[in-house]
mmCIF file of C-alpha atoms in Angstrom:
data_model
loop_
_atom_site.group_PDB
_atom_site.id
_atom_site.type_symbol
_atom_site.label_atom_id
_atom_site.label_comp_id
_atom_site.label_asym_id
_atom_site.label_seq_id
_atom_site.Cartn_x
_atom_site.Cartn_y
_atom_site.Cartn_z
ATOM 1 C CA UNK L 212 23.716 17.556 28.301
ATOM 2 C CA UNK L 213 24.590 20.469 25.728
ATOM 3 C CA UNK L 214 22.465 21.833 23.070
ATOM 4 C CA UNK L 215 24.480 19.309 20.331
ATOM 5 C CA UNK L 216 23.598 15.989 22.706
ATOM 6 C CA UNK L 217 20.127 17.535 22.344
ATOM 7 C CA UNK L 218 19.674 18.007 18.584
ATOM 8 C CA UNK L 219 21.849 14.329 18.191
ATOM 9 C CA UNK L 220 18.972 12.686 20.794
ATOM 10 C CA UNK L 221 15.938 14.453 18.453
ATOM 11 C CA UNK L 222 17.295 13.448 15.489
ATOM 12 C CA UNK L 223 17.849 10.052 16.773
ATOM 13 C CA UNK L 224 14.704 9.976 18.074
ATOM 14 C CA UNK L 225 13.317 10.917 14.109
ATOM 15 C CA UNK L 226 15.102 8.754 13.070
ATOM 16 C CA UNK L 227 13.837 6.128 15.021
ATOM 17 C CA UNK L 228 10.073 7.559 14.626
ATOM 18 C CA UNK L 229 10.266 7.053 10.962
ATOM 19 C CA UNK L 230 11.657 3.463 10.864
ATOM 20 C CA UNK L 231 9.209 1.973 12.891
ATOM 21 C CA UNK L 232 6.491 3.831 10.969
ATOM 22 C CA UNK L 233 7.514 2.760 7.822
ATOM 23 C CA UNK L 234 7.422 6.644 6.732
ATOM 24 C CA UNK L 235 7.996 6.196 3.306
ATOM 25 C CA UNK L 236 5.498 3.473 2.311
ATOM 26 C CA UNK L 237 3.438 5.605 4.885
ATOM 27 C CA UNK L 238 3.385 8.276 3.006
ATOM 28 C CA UNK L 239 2.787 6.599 -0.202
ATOM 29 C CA UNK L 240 0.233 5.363 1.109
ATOM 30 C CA UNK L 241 -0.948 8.881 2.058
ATOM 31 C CA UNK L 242 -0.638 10.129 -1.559
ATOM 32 C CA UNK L 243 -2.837 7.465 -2.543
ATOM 33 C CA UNK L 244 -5.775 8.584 0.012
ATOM 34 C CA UNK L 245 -4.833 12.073 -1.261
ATOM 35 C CA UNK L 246 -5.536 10.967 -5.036
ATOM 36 C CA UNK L 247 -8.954 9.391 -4.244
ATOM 37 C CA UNK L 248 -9.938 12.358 -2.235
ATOM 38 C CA UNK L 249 -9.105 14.759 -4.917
ATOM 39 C CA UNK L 250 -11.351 12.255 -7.629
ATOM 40 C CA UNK L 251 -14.236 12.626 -5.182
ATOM 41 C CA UNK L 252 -14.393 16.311 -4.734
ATOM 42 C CA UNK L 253 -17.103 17.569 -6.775
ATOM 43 C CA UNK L 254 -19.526 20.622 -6.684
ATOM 44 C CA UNK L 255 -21.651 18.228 -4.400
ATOM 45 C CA UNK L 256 -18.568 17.912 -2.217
ATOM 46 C CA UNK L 257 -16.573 20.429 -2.113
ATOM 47 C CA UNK L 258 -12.839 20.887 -1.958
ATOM 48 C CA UNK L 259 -11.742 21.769 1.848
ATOM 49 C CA UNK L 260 -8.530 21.704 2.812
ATOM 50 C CA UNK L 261 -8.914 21.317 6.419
ATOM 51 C CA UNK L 262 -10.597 17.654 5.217
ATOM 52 C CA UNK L 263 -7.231 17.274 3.207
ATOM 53 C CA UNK L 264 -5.206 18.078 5.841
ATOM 54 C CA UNK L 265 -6.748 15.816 9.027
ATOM 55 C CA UNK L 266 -7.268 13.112 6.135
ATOM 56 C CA UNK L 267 -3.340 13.072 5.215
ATOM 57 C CA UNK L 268 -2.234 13.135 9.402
ATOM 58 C CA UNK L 269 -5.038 10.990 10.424
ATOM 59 C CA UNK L 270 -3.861 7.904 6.992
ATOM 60 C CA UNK L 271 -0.166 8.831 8.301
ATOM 61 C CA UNK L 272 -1.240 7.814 11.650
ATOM 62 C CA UNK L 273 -2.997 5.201 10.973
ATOM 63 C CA UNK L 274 -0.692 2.864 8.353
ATOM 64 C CA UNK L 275 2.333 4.362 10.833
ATOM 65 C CA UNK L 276 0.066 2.459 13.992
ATOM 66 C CA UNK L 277 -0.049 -0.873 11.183
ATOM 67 C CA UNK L 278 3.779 -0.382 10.926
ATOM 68 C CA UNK L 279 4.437 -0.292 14.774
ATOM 69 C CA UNK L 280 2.411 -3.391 15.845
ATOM 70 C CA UNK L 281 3.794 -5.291 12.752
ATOM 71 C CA UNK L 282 7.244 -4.967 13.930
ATOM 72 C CA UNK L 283 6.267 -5.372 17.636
ATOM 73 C CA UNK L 284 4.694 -8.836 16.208
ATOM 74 C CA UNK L 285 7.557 -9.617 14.125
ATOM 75 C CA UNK L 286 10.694 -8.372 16.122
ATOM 76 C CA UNK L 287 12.155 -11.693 16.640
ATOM 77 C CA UNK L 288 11.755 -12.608 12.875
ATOM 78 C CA UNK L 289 12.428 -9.399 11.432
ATOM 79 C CA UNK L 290 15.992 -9.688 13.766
ATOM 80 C CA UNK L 291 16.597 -13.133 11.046
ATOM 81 C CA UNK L 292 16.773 -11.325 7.971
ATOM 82 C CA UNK L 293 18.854 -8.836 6.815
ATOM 83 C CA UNK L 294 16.520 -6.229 4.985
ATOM 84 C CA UNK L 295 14.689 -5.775 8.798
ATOM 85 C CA UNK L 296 17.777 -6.645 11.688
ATOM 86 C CA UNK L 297 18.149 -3.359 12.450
ATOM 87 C CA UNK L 298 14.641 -1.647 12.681
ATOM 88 C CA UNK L 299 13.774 0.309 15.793
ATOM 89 C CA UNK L 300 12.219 -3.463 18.006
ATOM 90 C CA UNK L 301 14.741 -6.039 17.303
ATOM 91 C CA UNK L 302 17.500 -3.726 17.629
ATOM 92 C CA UNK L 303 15.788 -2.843 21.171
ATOM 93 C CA UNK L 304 16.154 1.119 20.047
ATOM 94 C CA UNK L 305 12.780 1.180 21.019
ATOM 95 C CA UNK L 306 11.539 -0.827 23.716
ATOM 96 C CA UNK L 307 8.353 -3.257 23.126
ATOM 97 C CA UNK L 308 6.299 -0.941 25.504
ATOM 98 C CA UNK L 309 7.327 1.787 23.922
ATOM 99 C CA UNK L 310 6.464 0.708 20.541
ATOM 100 C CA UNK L 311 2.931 -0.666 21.682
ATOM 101 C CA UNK L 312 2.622 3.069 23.664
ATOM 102 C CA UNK L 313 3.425 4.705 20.379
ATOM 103 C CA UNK L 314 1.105 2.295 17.937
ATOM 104 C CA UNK L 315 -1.600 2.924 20.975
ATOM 105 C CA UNK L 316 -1.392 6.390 20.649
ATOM 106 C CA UNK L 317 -1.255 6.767 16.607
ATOM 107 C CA UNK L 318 -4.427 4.290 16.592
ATOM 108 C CA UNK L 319 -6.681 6.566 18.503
ATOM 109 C CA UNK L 320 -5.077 9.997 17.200
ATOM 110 C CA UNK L 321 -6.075 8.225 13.722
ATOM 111 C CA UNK L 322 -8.825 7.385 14.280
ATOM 112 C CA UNK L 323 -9.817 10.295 16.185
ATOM 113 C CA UNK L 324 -8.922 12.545 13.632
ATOM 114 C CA UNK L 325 -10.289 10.540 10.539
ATOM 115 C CA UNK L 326 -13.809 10.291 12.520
ATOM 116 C CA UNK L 327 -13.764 14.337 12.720
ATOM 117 C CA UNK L 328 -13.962 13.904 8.889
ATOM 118 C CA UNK L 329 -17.002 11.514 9.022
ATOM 119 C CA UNK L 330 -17.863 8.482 10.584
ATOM 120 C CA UNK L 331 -17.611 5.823 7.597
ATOM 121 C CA UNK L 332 -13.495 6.853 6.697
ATOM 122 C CA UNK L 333 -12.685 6.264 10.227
ATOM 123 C CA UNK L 334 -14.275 2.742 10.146
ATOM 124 C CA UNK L 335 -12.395 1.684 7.466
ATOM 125 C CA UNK L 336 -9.514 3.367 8.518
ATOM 126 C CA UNK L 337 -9.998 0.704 11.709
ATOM 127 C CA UNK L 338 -10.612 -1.661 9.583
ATOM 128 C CA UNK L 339 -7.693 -1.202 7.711
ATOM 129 C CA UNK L 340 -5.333 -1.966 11.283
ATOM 130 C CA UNK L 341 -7.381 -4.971 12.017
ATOM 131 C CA UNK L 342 -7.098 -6.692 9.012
ATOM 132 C CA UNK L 343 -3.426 -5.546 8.677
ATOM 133 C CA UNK L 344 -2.549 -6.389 12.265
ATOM 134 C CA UNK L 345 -4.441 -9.116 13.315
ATOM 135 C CA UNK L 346 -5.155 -11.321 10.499
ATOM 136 C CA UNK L 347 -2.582 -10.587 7.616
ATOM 137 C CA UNK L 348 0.559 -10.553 10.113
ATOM 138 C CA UNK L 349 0.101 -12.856 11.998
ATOM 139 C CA UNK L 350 -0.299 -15.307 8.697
ATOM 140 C CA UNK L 351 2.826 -14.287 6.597
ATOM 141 C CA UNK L 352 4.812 -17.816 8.831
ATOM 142 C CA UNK L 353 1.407 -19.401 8.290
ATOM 143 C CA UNK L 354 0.505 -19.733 4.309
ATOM 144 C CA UNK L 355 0.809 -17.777 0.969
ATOM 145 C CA UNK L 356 -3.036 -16.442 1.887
ATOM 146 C CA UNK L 357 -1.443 -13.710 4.151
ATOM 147 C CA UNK L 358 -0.653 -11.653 0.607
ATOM 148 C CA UNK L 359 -4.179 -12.348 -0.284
ATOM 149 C CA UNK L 360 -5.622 -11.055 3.272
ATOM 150 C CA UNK L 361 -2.933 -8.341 2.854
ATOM 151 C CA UNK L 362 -4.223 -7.132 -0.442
ATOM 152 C CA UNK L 363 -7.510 -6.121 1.371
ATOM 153 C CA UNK L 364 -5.972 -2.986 4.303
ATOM 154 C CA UNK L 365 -3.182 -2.769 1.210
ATOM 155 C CA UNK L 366 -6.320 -1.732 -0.798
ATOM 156 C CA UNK L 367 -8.383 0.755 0.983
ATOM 157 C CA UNK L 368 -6.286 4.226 1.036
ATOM 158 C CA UNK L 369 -7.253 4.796 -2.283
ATOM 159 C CA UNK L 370 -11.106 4.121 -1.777
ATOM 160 C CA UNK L 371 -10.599 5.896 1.122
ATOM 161 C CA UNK L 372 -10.152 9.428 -0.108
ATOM 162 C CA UNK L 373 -13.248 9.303 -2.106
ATOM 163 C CA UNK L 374 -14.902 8.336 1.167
ATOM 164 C CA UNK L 375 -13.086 11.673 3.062
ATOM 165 C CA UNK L 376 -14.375 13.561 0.166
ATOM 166 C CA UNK L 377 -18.467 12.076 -0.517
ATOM 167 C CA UNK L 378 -19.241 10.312 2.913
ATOM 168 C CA UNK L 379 -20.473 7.890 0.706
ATOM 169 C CA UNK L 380 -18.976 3.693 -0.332
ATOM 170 C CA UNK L 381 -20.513 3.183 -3.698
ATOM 171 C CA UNK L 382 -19.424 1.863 -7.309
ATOM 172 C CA UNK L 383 -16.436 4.687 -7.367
ATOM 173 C CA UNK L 384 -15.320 3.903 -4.265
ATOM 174 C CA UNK L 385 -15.717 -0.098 -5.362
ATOM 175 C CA UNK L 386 -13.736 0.822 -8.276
ATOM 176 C CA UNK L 387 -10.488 2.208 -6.756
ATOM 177 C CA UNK L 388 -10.389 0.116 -4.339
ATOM 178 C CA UNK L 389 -10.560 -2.874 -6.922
ATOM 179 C CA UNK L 390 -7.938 -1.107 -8.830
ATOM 180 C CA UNK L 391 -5.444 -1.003 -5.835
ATOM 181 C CA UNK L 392 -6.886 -4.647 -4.632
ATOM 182 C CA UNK L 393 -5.494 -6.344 -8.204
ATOM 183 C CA UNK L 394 -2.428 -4.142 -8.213
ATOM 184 C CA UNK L 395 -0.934 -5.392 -4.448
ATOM 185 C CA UNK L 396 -0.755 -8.996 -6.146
ATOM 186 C CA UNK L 397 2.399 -8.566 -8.916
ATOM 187 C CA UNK L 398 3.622 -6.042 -7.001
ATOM 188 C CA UNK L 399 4.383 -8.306 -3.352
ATOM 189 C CA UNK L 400 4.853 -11.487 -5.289
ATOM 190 C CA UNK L 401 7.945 -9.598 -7.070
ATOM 191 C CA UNK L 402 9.077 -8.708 -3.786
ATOM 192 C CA UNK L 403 8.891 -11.601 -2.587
ATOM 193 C CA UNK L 404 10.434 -13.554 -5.062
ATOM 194 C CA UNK L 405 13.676 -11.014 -4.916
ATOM 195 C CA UNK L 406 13.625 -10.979 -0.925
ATOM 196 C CA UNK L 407 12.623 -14.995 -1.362
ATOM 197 C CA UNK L 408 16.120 -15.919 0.705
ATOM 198 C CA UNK L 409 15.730 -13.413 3.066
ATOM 199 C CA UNK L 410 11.642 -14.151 3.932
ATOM 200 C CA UNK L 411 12.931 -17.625 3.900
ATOM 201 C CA UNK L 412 15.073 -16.791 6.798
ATOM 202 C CA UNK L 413 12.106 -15.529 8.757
ATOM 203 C CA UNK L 414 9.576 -18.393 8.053
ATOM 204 C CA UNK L 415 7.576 -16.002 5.701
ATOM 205 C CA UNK L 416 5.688 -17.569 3.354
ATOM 206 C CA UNK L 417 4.817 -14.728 -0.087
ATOM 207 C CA UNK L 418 4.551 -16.480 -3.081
ATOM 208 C CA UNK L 419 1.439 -18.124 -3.903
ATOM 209 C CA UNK L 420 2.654 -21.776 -4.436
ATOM 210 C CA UNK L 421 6.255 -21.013 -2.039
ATOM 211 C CA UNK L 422 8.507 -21.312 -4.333
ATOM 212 C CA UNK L 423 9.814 -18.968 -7.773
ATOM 213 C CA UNK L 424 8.625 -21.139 -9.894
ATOM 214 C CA UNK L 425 6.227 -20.739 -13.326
ATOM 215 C CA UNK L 426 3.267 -21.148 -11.660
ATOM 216 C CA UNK L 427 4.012 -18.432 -9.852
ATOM 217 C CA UNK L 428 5.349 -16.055 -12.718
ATOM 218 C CA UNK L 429 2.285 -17.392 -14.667
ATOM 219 C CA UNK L 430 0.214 -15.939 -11.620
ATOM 220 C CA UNK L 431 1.841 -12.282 -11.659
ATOM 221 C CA UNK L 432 0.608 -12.855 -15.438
ATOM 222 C CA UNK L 433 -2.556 -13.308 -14.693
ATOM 223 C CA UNK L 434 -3.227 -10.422 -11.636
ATOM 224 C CA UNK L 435 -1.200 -7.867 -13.834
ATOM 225 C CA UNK L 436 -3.569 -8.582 -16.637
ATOM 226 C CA UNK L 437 -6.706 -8.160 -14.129
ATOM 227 C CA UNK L 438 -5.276 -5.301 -13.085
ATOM 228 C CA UNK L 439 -5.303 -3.280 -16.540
ATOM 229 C CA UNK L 440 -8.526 -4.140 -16.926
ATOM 230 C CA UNK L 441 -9.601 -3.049 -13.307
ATOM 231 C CA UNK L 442 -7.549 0.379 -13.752
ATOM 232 C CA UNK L 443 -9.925 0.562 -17.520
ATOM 233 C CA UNK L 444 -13.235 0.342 -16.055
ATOM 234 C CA UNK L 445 -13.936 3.996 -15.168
ATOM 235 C CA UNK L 446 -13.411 4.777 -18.810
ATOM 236 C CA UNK L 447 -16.741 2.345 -19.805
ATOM 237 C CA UNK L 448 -19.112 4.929 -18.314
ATOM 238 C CA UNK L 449 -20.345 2.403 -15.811
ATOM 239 C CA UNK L 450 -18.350 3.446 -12.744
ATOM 240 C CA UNK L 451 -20.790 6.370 -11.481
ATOM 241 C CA UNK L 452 -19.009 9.658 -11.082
ATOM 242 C CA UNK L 453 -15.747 7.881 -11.278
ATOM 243 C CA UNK L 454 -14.616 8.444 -15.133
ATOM 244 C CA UNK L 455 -11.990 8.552 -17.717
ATOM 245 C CA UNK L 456 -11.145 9.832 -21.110
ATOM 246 C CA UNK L 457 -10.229 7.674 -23.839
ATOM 247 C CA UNK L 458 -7.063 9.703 -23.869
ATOM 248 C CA UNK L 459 -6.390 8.985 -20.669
ATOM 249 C CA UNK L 460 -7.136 5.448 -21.228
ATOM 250 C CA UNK L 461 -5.069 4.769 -23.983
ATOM 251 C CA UNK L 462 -1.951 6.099 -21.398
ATOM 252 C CA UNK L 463 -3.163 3.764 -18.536
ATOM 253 C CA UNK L 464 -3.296 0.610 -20.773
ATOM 254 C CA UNK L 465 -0.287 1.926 -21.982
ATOM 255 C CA UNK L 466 1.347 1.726 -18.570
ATOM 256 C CA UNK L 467 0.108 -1.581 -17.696
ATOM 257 C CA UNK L 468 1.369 -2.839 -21.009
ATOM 258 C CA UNK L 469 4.419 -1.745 -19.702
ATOM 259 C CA UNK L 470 4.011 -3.234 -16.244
ATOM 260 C CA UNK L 471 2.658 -7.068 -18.040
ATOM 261 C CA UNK L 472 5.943 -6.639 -20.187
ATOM 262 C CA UNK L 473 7.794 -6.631 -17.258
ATOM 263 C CA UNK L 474 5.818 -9.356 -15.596
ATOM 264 C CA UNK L 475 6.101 -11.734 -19.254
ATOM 265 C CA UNK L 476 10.257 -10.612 -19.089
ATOM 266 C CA UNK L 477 10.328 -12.588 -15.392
ATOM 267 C CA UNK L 478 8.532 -15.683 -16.438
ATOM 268 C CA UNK L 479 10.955 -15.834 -18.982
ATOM 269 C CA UNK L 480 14.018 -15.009 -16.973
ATOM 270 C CA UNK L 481 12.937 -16.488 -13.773
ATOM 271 C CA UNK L 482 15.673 -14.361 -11.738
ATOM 272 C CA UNK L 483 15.728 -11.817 -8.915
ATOM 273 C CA UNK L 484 17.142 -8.940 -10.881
ATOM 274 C CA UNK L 485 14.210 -8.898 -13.206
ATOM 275 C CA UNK L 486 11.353 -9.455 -9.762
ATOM 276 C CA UNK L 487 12.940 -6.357 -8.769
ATOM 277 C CA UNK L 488 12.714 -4.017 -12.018
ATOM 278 C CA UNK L 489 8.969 -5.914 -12.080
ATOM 279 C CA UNK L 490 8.418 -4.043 -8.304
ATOM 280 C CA UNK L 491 9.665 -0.781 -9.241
ATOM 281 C CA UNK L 492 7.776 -0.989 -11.868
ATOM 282 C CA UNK L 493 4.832 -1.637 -10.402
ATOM 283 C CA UNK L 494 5.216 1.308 -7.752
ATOM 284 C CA UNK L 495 5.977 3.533 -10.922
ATOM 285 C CA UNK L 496 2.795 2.177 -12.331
ATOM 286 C CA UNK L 497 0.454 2.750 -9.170
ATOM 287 C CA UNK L 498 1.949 6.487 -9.111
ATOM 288 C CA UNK L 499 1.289 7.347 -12.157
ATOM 289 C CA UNK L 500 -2.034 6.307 -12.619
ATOM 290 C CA UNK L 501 -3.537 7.877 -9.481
ATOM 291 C CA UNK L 502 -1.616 11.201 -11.018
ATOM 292 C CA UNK L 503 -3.675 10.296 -14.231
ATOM 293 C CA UNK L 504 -6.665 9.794 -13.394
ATOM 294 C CA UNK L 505 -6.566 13.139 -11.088
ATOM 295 C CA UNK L 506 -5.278 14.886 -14.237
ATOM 296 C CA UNK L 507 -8.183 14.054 -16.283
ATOM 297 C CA UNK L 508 -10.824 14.567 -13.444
ATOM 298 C CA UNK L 509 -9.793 18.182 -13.461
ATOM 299 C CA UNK L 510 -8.477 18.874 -17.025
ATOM 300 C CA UNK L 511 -11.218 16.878 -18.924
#
């Protein structure tokens, strides 16, 4: 083998690394632990960047480990629909030992590493691939409650940071998690109502009443609304350390104006081109926000 059959099999073997870890919601994911540790540093808890740094490879680690026992779960549903046929599994790129090697060895270099930061962000760092892997998989064929399970792991990188940063779970913590626990609603019911043929194809069940219907547009209402009013609280002065201006207000509600316009336009529309502007919106939203509230942590 020359040096070329070399660099094809590493980049093959990258290639293959980042599929079954899901690297780009993983590190989305990561950016959102990243936010909530920046909002908890403080001149109680100071800034270090070692912390940062094991907190960003430890969450990568630890949603990648979600990622690889999801598809090792799901490898001869995710080979019936088109969006997930060719991942890593059920194209047998990666063998099912492999994969379970790999998600073996992520789960205890994540946890490892998030433990070396303190004790409480490594348990719900476990937490996070229990819930994710054991409860909310394995009830995606099983009922529209998988999305509601889901929304709990979905929910903690944010909280988590703050954790990283303070050692502490209190009413900031609370907060962003609640924040990011409200958001995962719209934005996986507009996934799944745009996906809704191909999920169908696997036996996944991800809109609350199963089918794109009003009741279920009425419900991305409803959690899209909760959610601008979650993503408001730190501005009443009753979230603890956790605050924000009434500038910075004004441009959240702002966004999540946006975000229930979006959510009004598909009960109105009732199509798949419209779910999907709604989901890109929604990861837009999510984005920004965390960027906001950092922003006004440090500039207010």
């Amino acid at each position: 083998m020359n040096v070329s059959d070399n660099e094809v099999s590493l980049r093959s073997l990258f290639a293959d690394f980042v599929a079954i870890t899901k690297a780009r919601l993983a590190i989305s994911v990561v950016f959102s632990s990243v936010a909530g540790y920046l909002l908890g540093v403080s001149d109680d808890y100071l800034f270090n960047w070692a912390t940062l740094i094991m907190l960003t490879i430890g969450g990568y680690c630890m949603v990648g480990a979600s990622n690889v026992f999801n598809q090792i779960i799901e490898k001869d549903l995710d080979a019936l629909m088109d969006r997930t046929k060719n991942r890593p599994v059920p194209t047998g790129k990666i063998s099912v030992r492999n994969a379970f090697i790999l998600g073996s060895v992520l789960t205890i270099a994540g946890i490892g590493i998030l433990y070396s930061i303190n004790p409480k962000t490594a348990m719900f760092g476990a937490i996070s691939i229990f819930l994710y892997t054991s409860i909310y998989t394995p009830l995606k064929t099983v009922t529209p409650l998988a999305v509601f399970v889901g929304a709990f792991p979905g929910a903690i990188p944010f909280m988590l940071g703050w954790v990283a940063a303070t050692n502490d779970f209190g009413i900031e913590a609370g907060t962003l998690f609640l924040v990011q626990f409200f958001w995962q609603f719209p934005h996986f019911w507009a996934i799944g109502w745009f996906l809704f043929d191909d999920y169908k194809k696997g036996g996944f069940f991800m809109l609350p009443t199963g089918k794109k219907d009003k009741k279920t547009a009425l419900q991305i209402i409803l959690y899209t609304s909760w959610l601008i009013l979650a993503s408001l609280l730190p501005a009443t002065g009753y979230t603890g350390e956790l605050k924000l201006s009434i500038v910075s207000a004004v441009i959240v509600f702002l966004l999540g104006i946006w975000m229930l316009v979006y959510a009004v336009k598909l009960y109105k529309k009732m199509d798949a081109v419209t779910a999907k502007k709604l989901m890109l919106v929604s990861v837009s939203y999510i984005s920004l926000l965390q960027v906001i509230y950092v922003l006004d942590k440090f500039i207010r």
